[in-house]
């Protein structure tokens, strides 16, 4: 069992930056691939970024490529999402997820554990 707790969300102006953190419980964190998803009001949940268990492979949605960076610190059981050049369309609840697979997955059904989410609001 893995418990995930996100933090770092908030209100920021367009063009600004935020760094989200996801702290995981459990000794097997380093064996999980991790992902970030988001869900805006009235929209379906969408994949944002993913990272393999070693951190050697990353994958991004086209909408955030070049602006967001996912990373992980297995010694701290934490995964991060650095978000730069934020846009109003990035406004959503952001969720951290863990997959027992070592590989990066872009579909929510591939993830086994989810955090409670953190709100990111970007004002224009």
Short mmCIF file of C-alpha atoms in Angstrom, two decimals:
data_model
loop_
_atom_site.label_atom_id
_atom_site.label_comp_id
_atom_site.label_asym_id
_atom_site.label_seq_id
_atom_site.Cartn_x
_atom_site.Cartn_y
_atom_site.Cartn_z
CA UNK A 1 0.00 0.00 0.00
CA UNK A 2 1.24 3.47 -0.90
CA UNK A 3 -0.19 6.74 0.37
CA UNK A 4 0.42 9.87 -1.65
CA UNK A 5 0.10 13.44 -0.40
CA UNK A 6 0.42 16.38 -2.79
CA UNK A 7 1.38 19.90 -1.82
CA UNK A 8 2.52 23.13 -3.43
CA UNK A 9 -0.60 24.20 -5.25
CA UNK A 10 -1.93 27.72 -5.12
CA UNK A 11 -2.84 30.84 -7.03
CA UNK A 12 -0.32 32.29 -9.47
CA UNK A 13 -0.40 34.82 -12.29
CA UNK A 14 0.05 33.75 -15.88
CA UNK A 15 3.73 33.39 -16.67
CA UNK A 16 4.55 32.42 -13.12
CA UNK A 17 5.87 29.20 -11.63
CA UNK A 18 4.88 26.64 -9.04
CA UNK A 19 6.49 23.44 -7.83
CA UNK A 20 4.24 20.61 -6.77
CA UNK A 21 5.49 17.90 -4.45
CA UNK A 22 4.10 14.44 -3.83
CA UNK A 23 5.28 12.65 -0.71
CA UNK A 24 4.83 8.89 -0.67
CA UNK A 25 4.69 6.49 2.22
CA UNK A 26 6.09 3.00 2.06
CA UNK A 27 9.48 1.47 1.48
CA UNK A 28 8.78 0.46 -2.11
CA UNK A 29 8.41 3.96 -3.55
CA UNK A 30 11.56 3.59 -5.61
CA UNK A 31 10.06 0.65 -7.50
CA UNK A 32 7.03 2.60 -8.73
CA UNK A 33 6.67 4.67 -11.85
CA UNK A 34 5.03 7.97 -10.95
CA UNK A 35 2.76 10.30 -12.80
CA UNK A 36 0.99 13.63 -12.55
CA UNK A 37 -2.53 14.09 -13.86
CA UNK A 38 -4.89 17.03 -13.76
CA UNK A 39 -8.60 17.64 -13.97
CA UNK A 40 -10.18 20.97 -14.77
CA UNK A 41 -13.85 21.69 -13.96
CA UNK A 42 -16.14 20.02 -16.45
CA UNK A 43 -13.29 18.19 -18.14
CA UNK A 44 -11.91 14.69 -17.99
CA UNK A 45 -8.77 13.88 -16.09
CA UNK A 46 -5.70 14.12 -18.31
CA UNK A 47 -2.13 12.93 -18.15
CA UNK A 48 0.45 15.64 -17.54
CA UNK A 49 3.82 13.97 -16.94
CA UNK A 50 5.32 10.66 -15.92
CA UNK A 51 8.65 9.33 -14.71
CA UNK A 52 10.05 5.83 -14.56
CA UNK A 53 11.10 4.16 -11.34
CA UNK A 54 14.76 5.13 -11.77
CA UNK A 55 13.98 8.60 -13.02
CA UNK A 56 15.78 7.85 -16.24
CA UNK A 57 12.73 8.12 -18.46
CA UNK A 58 10.23 10.94 -18.52
CA UNK A 59 7.23 11.67 -20.68
CA UNK A 60 5.08 14.77 -21.06
CA UNK A 61 1.78 15.76 -22.54
CA UNK A 62 2.25 18.00 -25.55
CA UNK A 63 0.43 20.81 -23.78
CA UNK A 64 3.11 21.08 -21.08
CA UNK A 65 6.23 19.98 -22.91
CA UNK A 66 8.99 22.53 -22.49
CA UNK A 67 7.25 24.22 -19.56
CA UNK A 68 6.88 21.45 -16.94
CA UNK A 69 9.54 19.17 -15.53
CA UNK A 70 8.94 16.01 -13.53
CA UNK A 71 11.61 14.65 -11.23
CA UNK A 72 11.93 12.33 -8.27
CA UNK A 73 14.09 11.88 -5.21
CA UNK A 74 13.86 8.25 -4.15
CA UNK A 75 15.82 8.93 -0.97
CA UNK A 76 13.04 11.31 0.09
CA UNK A 77 10.14 9.27 -1.34
CA UNK A 78 9.07 12.36 -3.24
CA UNK A 79 8.18 13.25 -6.80
CA UNK A 80 8.06 16.82 -8.06
CA UNK A 81 6.43 18.75 -10.85
CA UNK A 82 8.11 22.04 -11.66
CA UNK A 83 5.68 24.19 -13.62
CA UNK A 84 6.97 27.27 -15.43
CA UNK A 85 5.34 29.74 -17.79
CA UNK A 86 1.96 28.84 -16.41
CA UNK A 87 -1.14 29.61 -18.44
CA UNK A 88 -4.76 30.05 -17.36
CA UNK A 89 -5.56 26.77 -19.12
CA UNK A 90 -3.26 24.99 -16.66
CA UNK A 91 -5.83 25.67 -13.95
CA UNK A 92 -6.94 22.34 -12.51
CA UNK A 93 -6.69 19.99 -9.58
CA UNK A 94 -3.38 18.16 -9.93
CA UNK A 95 -3.08 14.56 -8.81
CA UNK A 96 -0.05 12.44 -8.13
CA UNK A 97 -0.27 8.73 -8.97
CA UNK A 98 1.90 5.65 -8.50
CA UNK A 99 2.11 2.62 -10.76
CA UNK A 100 3.49 -0.77 -9.76
CA UNK A 101 4.89 -0.93 -13.26
CA UNK A 102 8.42 0.36 -13.62
CA UNK A 103 7.52 2.02 -16.90
CA UNK A 104 5.89 5.36 -17.57
CA UNK A 105 2.19 5.12 -18.42
CA UNK A 106 -0.06 7.85 -19.76
CA UNK A 107 -3.44 6.34 -18.91
CA UNK A 108 -4.99 6.66 -15.50
CA UNK A 109 -6.01 3.03 -15.43
CA UNK A 110 -2.34 2.05 -15.36
CA UNK A 111 -1.87 3.66 -11.95
CA UNK A 112 -2.64 1.89 -8.71
CA UNK A 113 -2.53 4.64 -6.09
CA UNK A 114 -3.68 8.24 -6.14
CA UNK A 115 -3.29 11.29 -3.96
CA UNK A 116 -6.09 13.59 -2.92
CA UNK A 117 -5.07 16.38 -5.29
CA UNK A 118 -3.89 19.95 -4.99
CA UNK A 119 -5.52 22.97 -6.63
CA UNK A 120 -3.57 25.08 -9.10
CA UNK A 121 -5.18 28.30 -10.27
CA UNK A 122 -3.55 30.51 -12.87
CA UNK A 123 -5.00 33.99 -13.28
CA UNK A 124 -4.76 35.94 -16.50
#
